[in-house]
Coordinates of C-alpha atoms in Angstrom, one line a residue:
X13 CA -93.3 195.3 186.3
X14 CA -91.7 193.6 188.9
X15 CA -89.4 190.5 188.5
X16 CA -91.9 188.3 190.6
X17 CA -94.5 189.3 188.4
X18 CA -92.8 189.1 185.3
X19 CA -92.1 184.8 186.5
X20 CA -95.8 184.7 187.2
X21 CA -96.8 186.0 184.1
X22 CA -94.0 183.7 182.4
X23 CA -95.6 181.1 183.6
X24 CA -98.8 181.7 183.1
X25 CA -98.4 182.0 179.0
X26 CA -96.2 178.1 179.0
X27 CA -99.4 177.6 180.6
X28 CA -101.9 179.5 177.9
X29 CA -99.5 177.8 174.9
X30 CA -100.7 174.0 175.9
X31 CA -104.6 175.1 175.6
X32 CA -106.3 175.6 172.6
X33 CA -105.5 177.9 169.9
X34 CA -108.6 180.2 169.7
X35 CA -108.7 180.6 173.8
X36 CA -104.9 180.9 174.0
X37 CA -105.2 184.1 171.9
X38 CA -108.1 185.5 173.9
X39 CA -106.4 184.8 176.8
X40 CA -102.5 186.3 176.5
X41 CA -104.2 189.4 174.1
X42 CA -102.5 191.8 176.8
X43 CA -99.7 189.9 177.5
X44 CA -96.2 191.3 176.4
X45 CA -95.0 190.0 172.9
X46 CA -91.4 189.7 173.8
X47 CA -92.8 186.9 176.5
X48 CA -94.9 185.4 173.8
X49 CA -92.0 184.8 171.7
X50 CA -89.7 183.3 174.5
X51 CA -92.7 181.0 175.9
X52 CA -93.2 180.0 172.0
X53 CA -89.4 178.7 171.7
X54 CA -89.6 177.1 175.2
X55 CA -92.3 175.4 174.4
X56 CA -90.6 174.3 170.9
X57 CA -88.1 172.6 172.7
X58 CA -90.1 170.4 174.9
X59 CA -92.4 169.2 172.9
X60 CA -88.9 168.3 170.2
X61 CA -87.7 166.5 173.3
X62 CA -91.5 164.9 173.8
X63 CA -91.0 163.5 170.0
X64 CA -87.9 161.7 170.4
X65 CA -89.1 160.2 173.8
X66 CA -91.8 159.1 172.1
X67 CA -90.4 157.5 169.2
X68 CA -87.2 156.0 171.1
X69 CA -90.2 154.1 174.0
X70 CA -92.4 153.2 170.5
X71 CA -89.7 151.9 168.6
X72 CA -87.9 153.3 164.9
X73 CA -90.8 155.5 163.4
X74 CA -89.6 157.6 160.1
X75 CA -90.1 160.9 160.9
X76 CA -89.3 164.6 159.3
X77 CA -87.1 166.9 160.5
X78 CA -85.8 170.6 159.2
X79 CA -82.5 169.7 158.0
X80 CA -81.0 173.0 159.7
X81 CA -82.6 171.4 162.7
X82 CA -80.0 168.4 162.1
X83 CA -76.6 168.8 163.7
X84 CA -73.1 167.4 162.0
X85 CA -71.5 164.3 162.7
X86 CA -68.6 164.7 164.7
X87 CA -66.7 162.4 163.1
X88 CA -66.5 163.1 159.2
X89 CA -66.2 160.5 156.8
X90 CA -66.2 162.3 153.9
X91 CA -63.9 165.0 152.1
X92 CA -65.1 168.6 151.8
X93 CA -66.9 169.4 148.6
X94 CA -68.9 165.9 149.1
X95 CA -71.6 168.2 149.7
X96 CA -71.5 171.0 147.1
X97 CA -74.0 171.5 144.5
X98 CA -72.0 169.7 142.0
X99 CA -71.2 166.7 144.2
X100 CA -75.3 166.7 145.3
X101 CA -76.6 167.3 141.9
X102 CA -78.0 163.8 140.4
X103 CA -79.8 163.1 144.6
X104 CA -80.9 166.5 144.4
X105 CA -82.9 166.1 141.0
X106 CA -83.9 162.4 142.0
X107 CA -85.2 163.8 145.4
X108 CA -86.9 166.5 143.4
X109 CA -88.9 164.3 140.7
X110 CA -89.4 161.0 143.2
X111 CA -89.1 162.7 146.7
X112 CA -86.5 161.2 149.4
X113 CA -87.3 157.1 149.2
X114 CA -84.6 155.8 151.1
X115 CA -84.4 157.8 154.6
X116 CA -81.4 158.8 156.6
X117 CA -80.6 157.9 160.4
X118 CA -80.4 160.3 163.5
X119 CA -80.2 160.1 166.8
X120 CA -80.7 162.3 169.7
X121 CA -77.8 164.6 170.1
X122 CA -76.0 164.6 173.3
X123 CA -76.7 167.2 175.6
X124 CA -79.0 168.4 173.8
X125 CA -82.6 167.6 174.6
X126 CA -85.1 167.9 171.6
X127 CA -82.6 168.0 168.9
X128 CA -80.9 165.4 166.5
X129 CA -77.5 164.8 165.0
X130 CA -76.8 163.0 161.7
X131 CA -75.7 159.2 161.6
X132 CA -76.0 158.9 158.0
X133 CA -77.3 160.5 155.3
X134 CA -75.7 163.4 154.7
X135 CA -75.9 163.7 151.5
X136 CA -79.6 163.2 151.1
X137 CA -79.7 166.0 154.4
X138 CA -77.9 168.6 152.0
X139 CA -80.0 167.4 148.9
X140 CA -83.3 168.5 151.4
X141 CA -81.4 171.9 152.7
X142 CA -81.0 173.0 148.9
X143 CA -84.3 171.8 147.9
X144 CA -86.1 173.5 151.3
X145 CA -87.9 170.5 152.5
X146 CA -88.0 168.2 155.5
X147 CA -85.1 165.4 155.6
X148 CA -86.9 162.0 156.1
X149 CA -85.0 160.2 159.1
X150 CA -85.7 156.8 161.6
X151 CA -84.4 157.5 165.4
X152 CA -82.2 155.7 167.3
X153 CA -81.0 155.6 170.3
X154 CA -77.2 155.6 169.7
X155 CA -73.6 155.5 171.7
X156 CA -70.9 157.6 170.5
X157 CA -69.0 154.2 169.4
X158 CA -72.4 152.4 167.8
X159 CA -73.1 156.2 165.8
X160 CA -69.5 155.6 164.2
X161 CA -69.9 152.3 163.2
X162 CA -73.4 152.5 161.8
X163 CA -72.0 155.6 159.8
X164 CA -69.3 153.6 158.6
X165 CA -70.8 150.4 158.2
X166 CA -73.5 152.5 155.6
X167 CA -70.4 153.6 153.7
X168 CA -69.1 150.5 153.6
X169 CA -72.3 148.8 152.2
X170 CA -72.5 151.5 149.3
X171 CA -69.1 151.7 148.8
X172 CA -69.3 155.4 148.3
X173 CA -65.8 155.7 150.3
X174 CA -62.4 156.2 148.4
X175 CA -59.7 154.3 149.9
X176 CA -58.2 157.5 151.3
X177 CA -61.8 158.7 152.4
X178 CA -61.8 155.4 154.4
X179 CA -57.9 155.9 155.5
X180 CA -58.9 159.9 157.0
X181 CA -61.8 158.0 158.6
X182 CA -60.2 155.6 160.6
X183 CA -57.4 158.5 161.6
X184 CA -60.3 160.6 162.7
X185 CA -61.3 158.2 164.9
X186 CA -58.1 156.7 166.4
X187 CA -57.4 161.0 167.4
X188 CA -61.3 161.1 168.7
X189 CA -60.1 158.5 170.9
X190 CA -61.8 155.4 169.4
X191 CA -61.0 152.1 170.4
X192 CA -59.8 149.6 167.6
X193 CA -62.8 147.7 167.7
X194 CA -65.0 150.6 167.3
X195 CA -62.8 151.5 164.2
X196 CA -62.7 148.0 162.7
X197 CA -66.3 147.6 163.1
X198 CA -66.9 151.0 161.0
X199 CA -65.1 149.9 158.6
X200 CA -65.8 146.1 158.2
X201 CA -62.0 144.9 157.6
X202 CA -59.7 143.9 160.7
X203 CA -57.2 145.3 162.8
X204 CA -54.2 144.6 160.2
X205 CA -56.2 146.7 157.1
X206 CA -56.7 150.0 160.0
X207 CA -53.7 149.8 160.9
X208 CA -52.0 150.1 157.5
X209 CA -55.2 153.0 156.8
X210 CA -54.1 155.3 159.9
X211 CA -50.5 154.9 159.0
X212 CA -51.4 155.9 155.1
X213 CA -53.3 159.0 156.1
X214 CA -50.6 159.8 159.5
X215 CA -48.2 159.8 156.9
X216 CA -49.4 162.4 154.8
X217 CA -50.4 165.9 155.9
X218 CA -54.1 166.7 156.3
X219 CA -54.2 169.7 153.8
X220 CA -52.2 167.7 151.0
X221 CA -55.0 164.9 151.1
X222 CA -57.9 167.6 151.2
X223 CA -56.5 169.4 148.3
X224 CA -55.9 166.0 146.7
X225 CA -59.8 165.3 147.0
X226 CA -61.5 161.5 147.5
X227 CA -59.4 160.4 144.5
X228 CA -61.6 157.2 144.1
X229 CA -60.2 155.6 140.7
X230 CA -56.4 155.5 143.1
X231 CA -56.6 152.7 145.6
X232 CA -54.4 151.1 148.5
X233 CA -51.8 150.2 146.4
X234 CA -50.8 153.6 145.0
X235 CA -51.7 155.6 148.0
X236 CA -49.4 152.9 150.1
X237 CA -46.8 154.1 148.1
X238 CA -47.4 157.5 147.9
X239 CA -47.0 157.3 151.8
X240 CA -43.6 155.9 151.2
X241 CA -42.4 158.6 148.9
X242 CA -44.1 161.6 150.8
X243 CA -42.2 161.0 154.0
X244 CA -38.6 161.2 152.1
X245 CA -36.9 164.7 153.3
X246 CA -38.1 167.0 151.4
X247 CA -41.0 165.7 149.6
X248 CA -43.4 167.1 151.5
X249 CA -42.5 170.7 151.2
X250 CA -42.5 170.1 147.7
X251 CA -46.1 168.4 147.9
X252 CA -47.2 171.8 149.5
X253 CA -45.5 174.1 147.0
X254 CA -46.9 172.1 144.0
X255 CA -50.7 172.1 145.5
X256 CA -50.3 175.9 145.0
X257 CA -49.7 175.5 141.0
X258 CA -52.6 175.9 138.9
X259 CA -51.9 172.9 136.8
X260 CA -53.0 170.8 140.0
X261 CA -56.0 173.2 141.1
X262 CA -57.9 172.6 137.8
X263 CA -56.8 168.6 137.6
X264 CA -59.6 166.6 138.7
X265 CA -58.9 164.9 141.5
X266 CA -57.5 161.6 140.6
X267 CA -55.7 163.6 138.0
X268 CA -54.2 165.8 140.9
X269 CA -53.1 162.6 142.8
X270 CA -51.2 161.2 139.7
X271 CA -49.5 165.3 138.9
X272 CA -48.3 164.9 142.7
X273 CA -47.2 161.5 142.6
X274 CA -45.1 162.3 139.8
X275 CA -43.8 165.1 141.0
X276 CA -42.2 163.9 143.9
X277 CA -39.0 162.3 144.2
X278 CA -38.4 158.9 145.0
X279 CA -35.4 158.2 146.2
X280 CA -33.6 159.8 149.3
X281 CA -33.9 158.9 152.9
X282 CA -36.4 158.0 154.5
X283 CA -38.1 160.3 157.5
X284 CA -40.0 157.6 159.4
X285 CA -36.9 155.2 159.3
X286 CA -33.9 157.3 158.5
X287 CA -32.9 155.1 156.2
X288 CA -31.6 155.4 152.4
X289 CA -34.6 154.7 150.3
X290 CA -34.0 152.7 147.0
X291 CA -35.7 153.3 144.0
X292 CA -38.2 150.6 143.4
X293 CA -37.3 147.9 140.8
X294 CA -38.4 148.5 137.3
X295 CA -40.8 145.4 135.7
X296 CA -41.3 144.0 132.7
X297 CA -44.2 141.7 131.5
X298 CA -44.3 139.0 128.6
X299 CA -47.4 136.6 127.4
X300 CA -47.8 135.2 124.1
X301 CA -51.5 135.4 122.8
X302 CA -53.2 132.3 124.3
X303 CA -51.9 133.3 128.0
X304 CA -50.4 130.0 128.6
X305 CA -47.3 131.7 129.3
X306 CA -46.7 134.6 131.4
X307 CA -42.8 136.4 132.3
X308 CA -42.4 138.8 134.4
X309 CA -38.3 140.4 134.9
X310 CA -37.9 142.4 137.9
X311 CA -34.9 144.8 137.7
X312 CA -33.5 146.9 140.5
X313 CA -30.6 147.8 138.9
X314 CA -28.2 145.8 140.7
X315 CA -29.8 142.4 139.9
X316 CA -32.6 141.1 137.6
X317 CA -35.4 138.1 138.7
X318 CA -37.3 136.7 135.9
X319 CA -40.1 134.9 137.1
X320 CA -42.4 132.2 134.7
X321 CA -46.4 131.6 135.8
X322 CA -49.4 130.6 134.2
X323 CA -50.9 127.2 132.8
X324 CA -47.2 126.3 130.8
X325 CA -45.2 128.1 133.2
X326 CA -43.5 125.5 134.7
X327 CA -43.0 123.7 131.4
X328 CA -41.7 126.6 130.3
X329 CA -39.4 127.4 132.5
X330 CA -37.9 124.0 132.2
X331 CA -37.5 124.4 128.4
X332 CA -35.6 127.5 129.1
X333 CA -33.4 126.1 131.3
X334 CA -32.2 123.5 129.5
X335 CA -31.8 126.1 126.4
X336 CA -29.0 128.1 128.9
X337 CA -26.1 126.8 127.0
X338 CA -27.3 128.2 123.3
X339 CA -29.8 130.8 124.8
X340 CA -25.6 132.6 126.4
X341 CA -24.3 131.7 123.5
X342 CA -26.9 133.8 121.5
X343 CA -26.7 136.4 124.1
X344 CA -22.6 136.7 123.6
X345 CA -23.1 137.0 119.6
X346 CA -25.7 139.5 119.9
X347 CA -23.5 141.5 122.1
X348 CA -20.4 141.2 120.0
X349 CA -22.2 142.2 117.2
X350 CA -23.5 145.6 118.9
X351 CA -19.5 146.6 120.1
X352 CA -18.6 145.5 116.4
X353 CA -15.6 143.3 118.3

């Protein structure tokens, strides 16, 4: 067969595929499987591309979708494992006694025409993929930069994002090339709070925090200063020879940030400043039983702050003060009495 008439019959069977079943069959009997197929897939496509037209000029329609028809985000918000069986399982057997009730969001992938990519949702998309049916889904027409934020911004509203989830999200996007506004809006805090998230998970290497996992019972506080210690020389080479123990592998994950965390040094000099870093100072707290009191003695070893809050603090603190006098005196008798002098 020539190649003009292999176009015209090509043609002809996109043609025979938009009639009727029953005469299409009749009609294309002779023709060449192989072209069948191809037509089939070609034709696939376009009507896909027809559907999202259609829903995008009638407005957000709920609609069902293959989920291996449903590209990735490009921008990941969560850790790896989010997806697993284990990490799926309660959606999974919700979706499988109730069905999907609450659907995801898509939008029409760019560059290419009749397919969708995941805005949010993912996790009810893998529940679908293991279960083998279709992923519910509304379609919008999205921008790269309004696709982040409504991905963050259903995060956010869940709160199904670990701090450090939400730190390795806004560092993914600042490297995707992300303007701060786009960031902040995914994230619903300000410019300050992502700025202090990118430097958290800049800080630390990539595989550490992956190994680590979401971590969600450790917040801002302790990864903040888990940044601190991992950039003292030497500390991370010792984060990524103590990921390799087995001790951390089985931990679960907050367990394997608090193994880590202890197991690196914190004192030495600094690799983002250069600087000697000091040990933090060591605290005490005291309250008598009706809270009206509370003390709290910070001690860095070199000198000690006691500070006095609460409903009676101030009284209290007054008291004390005047009390100097026979509180030293006390002090020097106790002391005597230790050195037996």
């Amino acid at each position: 067969m020539s190649r003009k008439d292999s176009k015209g019959m090509f043609a002809a069977v996109l043609g025979q595929l938009g009639t009727e079943e029953a005469e299409t069959v009749a009609a294309v009997r002779s023709t060449s499987p192989h072209l069948m197929k191809v037509a089939a897939g070609v034709r696939q496509m376009q009507e896909r591309s027809e559907l999202a037209e259609r829903l995008l000029k009638d407005g957000e329609q709920i609609v069902e979708l293959d989920p291996d028809d449903v590209l990735p985000s490009t921008i990941h918000d969560r850790f790896e494992g989010a997806y697993d069986a284990a990490a799926i399982a309660e959606i999974v057997e919700s979706m499988r006694e109730r069905g999907q009730i609450v659907p995801g969001l898509v939008r029409p992938a760019p560059g290419r025409p009749g397919s969708f990519q995941i805005v949010y949702g993912r996790r009810r998309l893998a529940a679908a993929q293991r279960l083998g049916i279709k992923f519910k889904a509304t379609v919008r027409e999205l921008t790269d930069e309004q696709a982040v934020v409504f991905q963050g911004e259903e995060n956010s509203a869940r709160q199904d994002l670990s701090y450090i989830e939400k730190c390795s999200f806004a560092l993914a996007q600042q490297n995707a090339g992300y303007k701060r506004e786009t960031i902040c809006a995914s994230l619903a805090t300000g410019k300050s709070h992502v700025s202090e998230m990118i430097k958290v998970a800049s800080s630390i290497d990539g595989e550490v925090v992956q190994l680590i996992g979401a971590a969600p019972a450790i917040g801002r506080g302790r990864w903040e200063d888990f940044a601190r210690r991992y950039v003292i020389k030497g500390n991370a080479s010792k984060a990524k020879d103590f990921i390799k123990r087995g001790k951390f592998l089985e931990a679960s994950s907050d367990d394997r940030f608090n193994l880590l965390f202890s197991a690196l040094p914190e004192d030495g000099v600094s690799l983002e400043t250069g600087k000697s870093v000091e040990e933090k100072p060591k605290q005490n707290t005291w309250a008598p039983e009706d809270k009206s009191v509370s003390v709290r003695l910070k001690d860095n070893g070199k000198t000690a702050t006691l500070a006095v809050g609460s409903t009676d603090g101030l009284r209290f603190a007054s008291f004390i003060t005047e009390q100097l006098d026979d509180l030293y005196q006390a002090f020097r008798l106790s002391e005597s009495k230790q050195t037996g002098d």
